[in-house]
Amino acid sequence: MANINIELTGYIDDVMRSMIARGYAKTKTEAVRLALFQFDQLHSLTDDQLYEKAAEKVLSSISSGKTKMRKFSLSELG
């Protein structure tokens, strides 16, 4: 898993600091994780649905010609 740095300002920063001040989260990282978890709970974005949406995007890109593909024979893969 990769690490990233995110700068939060304005309203988003205020919400995150409120989450910490009110005891919902102990750290900024935990506040972000809780917010993402809540988003998932509201929108039911399970792993299967996320993979399905990603696959749909790739297939759409292929069928529109934006992404090129070629078939491989089994002998090429082995």
CSV table of C-alpha atoms in Angstrom, one decimal:
chain,number,residue,atom,x,y,z
A,1,MET,CA,0.0,0.0,0.0
A,2,ALA,CA,1.3,3.4,-1.0
A,3,ASN,CA,1.5,6.4,1.3
A,4,ILE,CA,0.2,9.8,0.2
A,5,ASN,CA,0.2,13.3,1.6
A,6,ILE,CA,-3.0,15.3,1.3
A,7,GLU,CA,-3.4,18.9,2.3
A,8,LEU,CA,-6.9,19.7,3.5
A,9,THR,CA,-8.1,23.3,3.8
A,10,GLY,CA,-11.3,25.2,4.3
A,11,TYR,CA,-14.5,23.3,5.1
A,12,ILE,CA,-12.9,19.9,4.8
A,13,ASP,CA,-10.1,20.8,7.2
A,14,ASP,CA,-12.7,22.2,9.7
A,15,VAL,CA,-14.8,19.0,9.5
A,16,MET,CA,-11.7,16.8,10.1
A,17,ARG,CA,-10.6,19.0,13.1
A,18,SER,CA,-14.1,18.8,14.5
A,19,MET,CA,-14.0,15.0,14.2
A,20,ILE,CA,-10.8,14.9,16.2
A,21,ALA,CA,-12.0,17.5,18.8
A,22,ARG,CA,-15.3,15.7,19.4
A,23,GLY,CA,-13.5,12.4,19.9
A,24,TYR,CA,-14.8,10.6,16.7
A,25,ALA,CA,-11.1,10.2,15.6
A,26,LYS,CA,-7.8,10.4,17.3
A,27,THR,CA,-5.7,11.4,14.3
A,28,LYS,CA,-6.2,13.1,10.9
A,29,THR,CA,-5.5,9.7,9.2
A,30,GLU,CA,-8.2,8.1,11.3
A,31,ALA,CA,-10.6,10.9,10.5
A,32,VAL,CA,-10.1,10.4,6.7
A,33,ARG,CA,-10.5,6.6,7.1
A,34,LEU,CA,-13.8,7.1,9.0
A,35,ALA,CA,-15.1,9.6,6.4
A,36,LEU,CA,-14.3,7.1,3.6
A,37,PHE,CA,-15.9,4.3,5.6
A,38,GLN,CA,-19.0,6.4,6.1
A,39,PHE,CA,-19.1,7.1,2.3
A,40,ASP,CA,-18.9,3.4,1.6
A,41,GLN,CA,-21.7,2.7,4.1
A,42,LEU,CA,-24.0,5.3,2.4
A,43,HIS,CA,-23.3,4.2,-1.1
A,44,SER,CA,-22.6,0.5,-0.7
A,45,LEU,CA,-19.4,0.5,-2.7
A,46,THR,CA,-18.1,-2.9,-1.8
A,47,ASP,CA,-15.0,-4.4,-3.4
A,48,ASP,CA,-17.1,-6.3,-6.0
A,49,GLN,CA,-18.9,-3.1,-7.0
A,50,LEU,CA,-15.7,-1.1,-7.3
A,51,TYR,CA,-14.1,-3.8,-9.5
A,52,GLU,CA,-17.2,-4.0,-11.6
A,53,LYS,CA,-17.2,-0.2,-12.1
A,54,ALA,CA,-13.5,-0.3,-13.0
A,55,ALA,CA,-14.1,-3.2,-15.4
A,56,GLU,CA,-17.0,-1.3,-17.1
A,57,LYS,CA,-14.8,1.7,-17.6
A,58,VAL,CA,-12.0,-0.4,-19.2
A,59,LEU,CA,-14.5,-2.2,-21.4
A,60,SER,CA,-16.1,1.0,-22.5
A,61,SER,CA,-12.7,2.5,-23.3
A,62,ILE,CA,-11.8,-0.6,-25.4
A,63,SER,CA,-15.1,-0.6,-27.3
A,64,SER,CA,-14.9,3.1,-28.1
A,65,GLY,CA,-11.4,2.6,-29.5
A,66,LYS,CA,-9.6,4.7,-26.8
A,67,THR,CA,-7.7,1.6,-25.6
A,68,LYS,CA,-6.2,-0.9,-28.0
A,69,MET,CA,-6.0,-4.6,-27.2
A,70,ARG,CA,-4.7,-7.7,-28.9
A,71,LYS,CA,-5.4,-11.3,-28.3
A,72,PHE,CA,-2.5,-13.5,-27.1
A,73,SER,CA,-2.3,-17.2,-28.0
A,74,LEU,CA,-1.6,-19.7,-25.2
A,75,SER,CA,1.8,-20.4,-26.6
A,76,GLU,CA,2.8,-16.7,-26.2
A,77,LEU,CA,1.8,-16.8,-22.5
A,78,GLY,CA,3.4,-20.1,-21.6
